[in-house]
Amino acid sequence: MNEQVWIAITFIIFLGLFTGVGIYSSTLKQNTTTDYLLASRNVNPWLTALSAMATGQSGLLFTGQIGFAYKIGISSLWLTIGWVIGDYLAWYFVFKRLREVSEKNASDTVSSFLSQNIKNHRVVAITSALIIILFLGSYAAAQLVAGSKAINAVFGWNYHLGIIVGAVIVLIYCFSGGIRASIWTDAVQAVIMLVSLLILLIVAVITCGGIGQLWQSLATIDPNLIDWNSSQQKWGFLPFFIGWIVAGFGVVGQPHIMVRAMAIDSAENINFARNLKTALGLLNSFAAIGIGLAARVIIPDLMVSGDPELALPYLSLELLPVVLVGLMLAGLFSATISTADSQILSCSAALTQDVFPGMAKSYKFAKIGTLIVTAIILAIALAGSKNVFNLITFSWSALASGLGPLLLLKVWQRSVSLSVAMGMMGFGIAISIIWNLGLNLSGAIYEVLPGMAAGMAVYGIAQLRRGN
């Protein structure tokens, strides 16, 4: 039996494991839309933390972040540190109140939460739902693309086959158990992600001759790889770092992560979930950066004749026995699916509960919405770009800029008019897009900062005019 067959067997066993967990979780379901969308707001904080970590890190960690470290070196660490600081601040200041206020207002979706207590609230609900479907759908498609790239690199299978396999697996357990299935499988996938990254990191560093030798080898290849202040920071370190702190804080605009705070069993457990998620997430991120650096030494040719975003599967094939290659592939696929499932359910919720509220209480329609959204996201993935890092960071910034500022105001129960809410969403997204595509300044400051600032500026100007 050849190596690829053994890799495939191991990979399939792990896929079967978390698919089975998702299906088993459906035995606890209640046939209500609240249970399908929020697991009856009764999720254990351990599961919340593991699920939030797996969902937040996604295919960006295993492909984009490793590829980023491979290309620019140790300075990629600042992106991670900035992001974690911002994410922690969001969980600390916002998510506990989100849990409390969303339950008080009986908001089952992010769009319904954003539209609470606004005159003609349906306009806000529909607009925010369409933003979620457009950008979160693209984000989910990027996850399927990331998983497919890895399968193609290891097995040489048709590129589209991996996308289809990922979509089918997600659909099976999401359709059967809703958000509960997503959270349970995310928890299993989080463990697989962590174990697989740590194994590869240890083996890779040993292969390089230890940390000291790895550092020397990087310096020999390119001194910039060990420069903590990368030349890619166009306006210097501080604006770059602040931009990524705000990017991490942009989690307040990510429905697939916010819904986990809304579903936890108690607002008092948010602090525990935050701390556990942060600690494990840092461990994962540092491991991914270390793997990217080691890959630059062990397989340097990817810069000229390959794809740095595929450093992990290539490094696994080079260093690990076939069973562990299957584990690594399962870890990468877990990272992509753990995010895609949450995003598909968030898009489905936006479609079935906010765009078509007349059928919002229909449990069957909620499940049909999941099927429709999966088909749309599958089509986007099959036709979309293969650059995972750019796809994900662009979608993240649009959601953070469009939904984040308004969510902050609603969490703190500030009064917002229809025109101001629409202006905040529209102007925030427009500025983030212009900053990225028009001005090409994302390398200096990630566009979440100007995008969220623009949204808050709309509210500030409205308040000043109201005061006059």
XYZ file of C-alpha atoms in Angstrom:
468
model
C 0.000 0.000 0.000
C 1.613 3.304 -1.068
C 2.104 6.349 1.118
C -0.736 8.384 -0.347
C -3.235 5.653 0.535
C -2.103 5.649 4.187
C -2.270 9.439 4.293
C -5.762 9.305 2.834
C -6.889 6.682 5.366
C -5.633 8.746 8.318
C -7.163 11.879 6.890
C -10.538 10.210 6.360
C -10.536 8.789 9.909
C -10.139 12.283 11.359
C -12.783 13.695 9.017
C -15.109 10.918 10.142
C -14.361 11.747 13.773
C -15.521 15.333 13.758
C -18.338 14.703 11.305
C -19.588 11.992 13.666
C -19.353 14.368 16.639
C -21.430 16.917 14.751
C -24.089 14.372 13.876
C -24.153 13.021 17.457
C -24.706 16.538 18.825
C -27.971 16.641 16.902
C -29.401 14.123 19.395
C -29.600 17.024 21.885
C -31.338 19.407 19.522
C -34.757 20.954 19.916
C -36.694 21.618 16.745
C -36.804 25.387 17.203
C -35.055 28.188 15.349
C -33.491 29.510 18.572
C -31.922 26.121 19.211
C -30.769 25.817 15.589
C -29.223 29.306 15.622
C -28.030 29.691 19.258
C -28.162 26.194 20.826
C -30.796 27.587 23.222
C -28.117 29.915 24.695
C -26.774 27.033 26.761
C -23.246 26.316 25.472
C -20.552 25.256 27.945
C -17.730 27.878 28.281
C -15.042 25.276 27.463
C -16.801 24.496 24.202
C -17.300 28.214 23.578
C -13.571 28.913 23.993
C -12.400 26.029 21.805
C -15.009 26.791 19.169
C -14.207 30.512 19.098
C -10.496 29.752 18.759
C -10.978 27.288 15.905
C -13.478 29.541 14.150
C -11.400 32.694 14.522
C -8.094 31.227 13.363
C -9.387 29.309 10.354
C -7.511 28.524 7.155
C -5.703 31.834 7.572
C -3.569 30.245 10.298
C -2.552 27.078 8.433
C -2.074 28.659 5.017
C -2.056 32.462 5.064
C -0.201 33.057 8.337
C 2.390 30.345 7.702
C 2.878 31.687 4.184
C 3.187 35.249 5.514
C 5.890 34.192 8.012
C 7.652 32.246 5.254
C 7.836 35.383 3.102
C 8.663 38.198 5.528
C 10.197 36.412 8.516
C 10.085 37.112 12.236
C 8.388 40.504 11.868
C 5.175 38.617 11.013
C 4.954 38.061 14.768
C 3.800 41.657 15.273
C 0.703 41.024 13.205
C -0.234 38.166 15.535
C 0.519 40.086 18.742
C -1.435 43.126 17.584
C -4.369 40.982 16.500
C -4.479 39.105 19.832
C -4.412 42.344 21.846
C -7.327 43.752 19.853
C -9.294 40.510 20.048
C -8.770 40.306 23.828
C -9.973 43.894 24.295
C -13.117 43.165 22.297
C -13.936 40.114 24.399
C -13.149 42.040 27.600
C -15.228 45.154 26.920
C -17.927 44.070 24.488
C -18.844 40.393 24.506
C -20.267 40.098 28.022
C -22.658 42.954 27.333
C -23.478 41.450 23.944
C -24.582 38.245 25.705
C -26.685 40.180 28.221
C -28.322 42.661 25.835
C -29.010 40.125 23.053
C -30.897 37.903 25.503
C -32.765 40.864 26.977
C -33.858 41.944 23.482
C -34.503 38.343 22.340
C -32.147 38.822 19.379
C -31.269 35.493 17.763
C -29.140 36.945 14.956
C -26.580 39.714 14.609
C -28.744 41.639 12.145
C -31.760 41.599 14.475
C -29.497 42.827 17.280
C -28.155 45.688 15.139
C -31.656 46.805 14.136
C -33.158 46.862 17.648
C -34.905 50.118 18.647
C -34.350 51.808 15.282
C -37.323 53.290 13.460
C -37.910 51.360 10.216
C -35.623 48.707 11.654
C -36.342 46.333 8.780
C -34.140 48.441 6.490
C -31.177 48.052 8.861
C -31.856 44.351 9.377
C -32.010 43.616 5.643
C -28.977 45.787 4.809
C -26.794 44.234 7.501
C -28.008 40.762 6.500
C -27.001 41.374 2.889
C -23.577 42.627 4.046
C -23.175 39.413 6.049
C -24.218 37.192 3.155
C -21.896 38.979 0.699
C -18.710 39.303 2.737
C -19.080 36.419 5.169
C -20.026 34.229 2.205
C -16.779 35.222 0.494
C -14.926 34.558 3.738
C -16.438 31.056 3.944
C -15.506 30.425 0.323
C -11.896 31.295 1.189
C -11.944 28.574 3.846
C -13.020 25.959 1.304
C -10.298 27.211 -1.040
C -7.665 26.834 1.723
C -8.666 23.231 2.419
C -8.708 22.392 -1.260
C -5.219 23.824 -1.813
C -3.844 21.481 0.827
C -5.566 18.403 -0.597
C -4.322 19.290 -4.059
C -0.745 19.692 -2.756
C -0.735 16.331 -0.964
C -2.785 14.113 -3.272
C -2.718 15.995 -6.556
C -6.496 15.699 -6.727
C -8.543 18.053 -8.849
C -8.577 21.488 -7.204
C -12.378 21.674 -7.195
C -12.780 18.282 -5.533
C -11.476 19.491 -2.156
C -13.862 22.454 -2.236
C -16.814 20.165 -2.866
C -15.736 17.666 -0.172
C -15.442 20.448 2.405
C -18.842 21.904 1.517
C -20.550 18.510 1.723
C -19.043 17.688 5.142
C -20.061 21.067 6.553
C -23.561 20.707 5.172
C -24.056 17.243 6.675
C -23.542 18.193 10.298
C -24.759 21.798 10.139
C -27.976 20.651 8.486
C -28.485 18.041 11.177
C -27.542 19.982 14.322
C -27.225 23.710 13.570
C -24.934 25.858 15.714
C -24.608 23.155 18.374
C -23.109 20.770 15.814
C -20.817 23.542 14.623
C -19.578 24.299 18.155
C -19.086 20.658 19.137
C -17.130 19.839 15.994
C -15.139 23.061 16.340
C -13.995 21.904 19.773
C -12.693 18.603 18.372
C -11.125 20.426 15.443
C -9.416 22.901 17.808
C -7.630 20.033 19.543
C -6.577 18.517 16.208
C -5.291 21.921 15.061
C -3.234 22.451 18.205
C -1.715 18.969 18.340
C -0.841 18.882 14.645
C 0.864 22.291 14.679
C 2.935 21.511 17.760
C 4.110 18.168 16.340
C 5.240 19.722 13.069
C 6.888 22.676 14.822
C 8.976 20.422 17.071
C 10.076 18.168 14.211
C 10.873 21.134 11.943
C 12.990 22.954 14.541
C 14.921 19.766 15.320
C 15.509 19.246 11.585
C 16.913 22.780 11.351
C 19.393 21.976 14.149
C 17.588 23.810 16.936
C 16.371 27.367 17.401
C 19.846 28.915 17.265
C 20.763 27.219 14.024
C 17.361 28.079 12.532
C 18.013 31.742 13.310
C 21.458 31.639 11.708
C 20.115 29.901 8.619
C 17.418 32.546 8.189
C 20.032 35.290 8.455
C 22.104 33.587 5.769
C 19.139 33.350 3.402
C 18.074 36.972 3.934
C 18.956 39.258 6.910
C 15.482 40.820 6.626
C 13.973 37.520 7.791
C 15.340 38.125 11.306
C 14.665 41.867 11.299
C 11.959 42.635 13.868
C 11.101 45.853 12.045
C 10.192 44.742 8.531
C 10.786 47.000 5.549
C 7.235 46.108 4.483
C 5.918 48.431 7.204
C 5.579 51.412 4.847
C 4.903 54.079 7.482
C 6.971 52.484 10.215
C 6.244 50.076 13.014
C 3.758 51.969 15.193
C 1.023 52.644 12.576
C 1.394 49.059 11.332
C 1.054 47.637 14.851
C -1.888 49.842 15.844
C -3.618 48.888 12.615
C -3.446 45.197 13.517
C -4.634 45.839 17.079
C -7.733 47.448 15.601
C -7.958 44.544 13.147
C -8.160 42.140 16.088
C -10.751 44.371 17.726
C -12.650 44.040 14.449
C -13.943 40.719 15.792
C -16.924 42.834 16.897
C -18.002 42.844 13.253
C -17.680 39.085 12.679
C -21.111 37.398 13.059
C -19.705 33.854 13.098
C -17.681 34.690 16.233
C -20.133 37.051 17.921
C -22.800 34.370 17.822
C -20.646 32.255 20.131
C -20.792 34.962 22.780
C -24.559 35.110 22.281
C -24.858 31.326 22.706
C -22.760 30.808 25.863
C -24.706 29.559 28.892
C -24.028 32.646 31.028
C -22.561 36.104 30.587
C -20.501 35.427 33.710
C -18.604 32.686 31.849
C -17.379 35.021 29.113
C -14.195 35.852 31.058
C -13.171 32.215 31.402
C -13.893 31.504 27.730
C -11.905 34.590 26.692
C -8.824 33.657 28.702
C -8.784 30.038 27.549
C -9.350 31.014 23.930
C -6.563 33.626 24.060
C -3.996 31.278 25.613
C -4.626 28.447 23.156
C -4.874 30.834 20.228
C -1.469 32.342 21.020
C 0.068 28.882 21.213
C -1.387 28.020 17.817
C -0.258 31.283 16.228
C 3.307 31.111 17.524
C 3.540 27.506 16.333
C 2.337 28.542 12.873
C 4.932 31.326 12.640
C 7.677 28.952 13.750
C 6.626 26.472 11.069
C 6.702 29.193 8.430
C 10.239 30.202 9.431
C 11.478 26.611 9.501
C 9.904 25.941 6.126
C 11.848 28.882 4.651
C 15.061 27.074 5.632
C 14.050 23.506 4.756
C 12.156 24.166 1.502
C 13.356 27.596 0.279
C 12.269 27.071 -3.331
C 8.625 27.975 -2.640
C 9.475 31.659 -3.063
C 10.286 31.170 -6.741
C 8.685 27.920 -7.876
C 5.829 27.221 -5.516
C 3.198 28.675 -3.189
C 4.348 29.762 0.321
C 0.772 29.256 1.545
C 1.319 25.523 0.989
C 4.433 25.397 3.181
C 2.671 23.283 5.818
C 1.591 20.339 3.635
C 4.918 20.359 1.762
C 6.869 20.440 5.017
C 4.724 17.623 6.410
C 5.438 15.442 3.392
C 9.142 16.129 3.774
C 9.495 15.505 7.514
C 6.692 13.352 8.892
C 5.650 9.694 8.642
C 2.530 9.128 6.576
C 0.164 8.770 9.545
C 1.217 12.172 10.885
C 0.905 13.714 7.414
C -2.718 12.621 7.539
C -3.013 14.280 10.947
C -1.509 17.522 9.605
C -3.850 17.524 6.651
C -6.769 16.891 8.994
C -5.577 19.793 11.163
C -5.495 22.144 8.209
C -8.843 20.918 6.919
C -10.255 21.234 10.450
C -9.161 24.861 10.578
C -10.952 25.657 7.345
C -14.137 23.722 8.077
C -14.422 24.976 11.665
C -14.750 28.485 10.263
C -16.754 27.697 7.144
C -19.488 25.915 9.090
C -19.978 28.875 11.439
C -20.019 31.330 8.560
C -22.513 29.288 6.571
C -24.848 29.178 9.574
C -24.471 32.942 10.133
C -25.274 33.616 6.476
C -28.194 31.209 6.684
C -29.498 33.005 9.775
C -29.213 36.371 8.000
C -31.153 35.017 5.016
C -33.918 33.145 6.819
C -34.431 35.351 9.876
C -33.695 38.847 8.597
C -34.236 38.981 4.847
C -37.407 36.841 5.045
C -38.730 37.483 8.572
C -42.184 36.183 7.700
C -40.734 32.672 7.888
C -38.325 33.351 10.753
C -39.975 30.920 13.149
C -39.990 28.089 10.627
C -37.440 25.473 11.688
C -37.648 23.800 8.278
C -37.010 27.073 6.459
C -33.940 27.693 8.636
C -32.520 24.354 7.482
C -33.429 25.021 3.853
C -31.611 28.351 4.170
C -28.463 26.479 5.198
C -28.726 24.382 2.043
C -29.197 27.455 -0.177
C -26.319 29.377 1.404
C -23.966 26.401 1.139
C -24.718 26.166 -2.579
C -23.999 29.884 -3.061
C -20.725 29.726 -1.118
C -19.685 26.606 -3.019
C -20.186 28.481 -6.290
C -18.095 31.433 -5.023
C -15.299 29.088 -3.927
C -15.230 27.261 -7.253
C -14.958 30.535 -9.151
C -12.868 32.567 -6.682
C -9.269 33.524 -6.076
C -6.744 31.045 -4.666
C -5.041 33.666 -2.474
C -6.425 32.762 0.938
C -4.651 35.493 2.910
C -6.019 38.304 0.747
C -9.528 36.819 0.550
C -9.826 36.448 4.311
C -8.247 39.731 5.386
C -10.366 41.697 2.891
C -13.609 40.038 4.011
C -12.697 40.522 7.677
C -12.054 44.237 7.141
C -15.335 44.819 5.291
C -17.356 43.117 8.041
C -15.473 44.878 10.832
C -15.873 48.276 9.169
C -19.488 47.779 8.151
C -20.959 46.119 11.241
C -18.453 46.748 14.063
C -19.114 50.439 14.871
C -22.890 49.974 14.874
C -22.616 46.874 17.068
C -20.551 48.806 19.628
C -23.282 51.442 19.890
C -26.042 48.839 20.185
C -24.123 46.879 22.851
C -23.890 50.045 24.918
C -27.536 50.796 24.060
C -26.936 54.130 22.383
C -29.744 55.654 20.327
C -29.078 55.498 16.566
C -31.360 56.772 13.810
C -32.020 54.919 10.575
C -30.011 57.360 8.454
C -27.040 57.266 10.823
C -27.061 53.453 11.006
C -27.138 53.181 7.217
C -24.430 55.823 6.870
C -22.182 54.041 9.375
C -22.437 50.719 7.539
C -22.092 52.170 4.048
C -19.339 54.674 4.753
C -17.327 52.207 6.854
C -17.259 49.598 4.102
C -16.584 52.189 1.392
C -13.567 53.626 3.203
C -12.089 50.180 3.891
C -12.444 49.234 0.213
C -10.981 52.533 -1.007
C -8.102 52.223 1.479
C -7.303 48.709 0.245
C -8.048 48.743 -3.477
C -7.977 52.431 -4.348
C -5.133 53.814 -2.247
C -3.288 50.502 -1.740
C -2.374 51.463 1.828
C -3.186 48.228 3.632
C 0.511 47.445 3.967
C 0.951 50.621 6.008
C -2.208 50.413 8.120
C -4.691 47.564 7.785
C -7.958 49.010 6.476
C -10.036 48.044 9.524
C -8.686 51.117 11.346
C -9.769 53.753 8.796
C -12.942 51.770 8.041
C -14.128 51.565 11.661
C -12.992 55.143 12.295
C -15.112 56.290 9.344
C -18.171 54.503 10.712
C -17.743 56.071 14.146
C -17.120 59.476 12.528
C -20.574 59.309 10.929
C -22.106 58.815 14.363
C -19.925 61.549 15.901
C -20.874 64.096 13.236
C -24.566 63.226 13.682
C -24.268 63.774 17.427
C -22.574 67.139 16.916
C -25.295 68.282 14.510
C -27.952 67.051 16.913
C -26.310 69.056 19.711
C -26.416 72.199 17.598
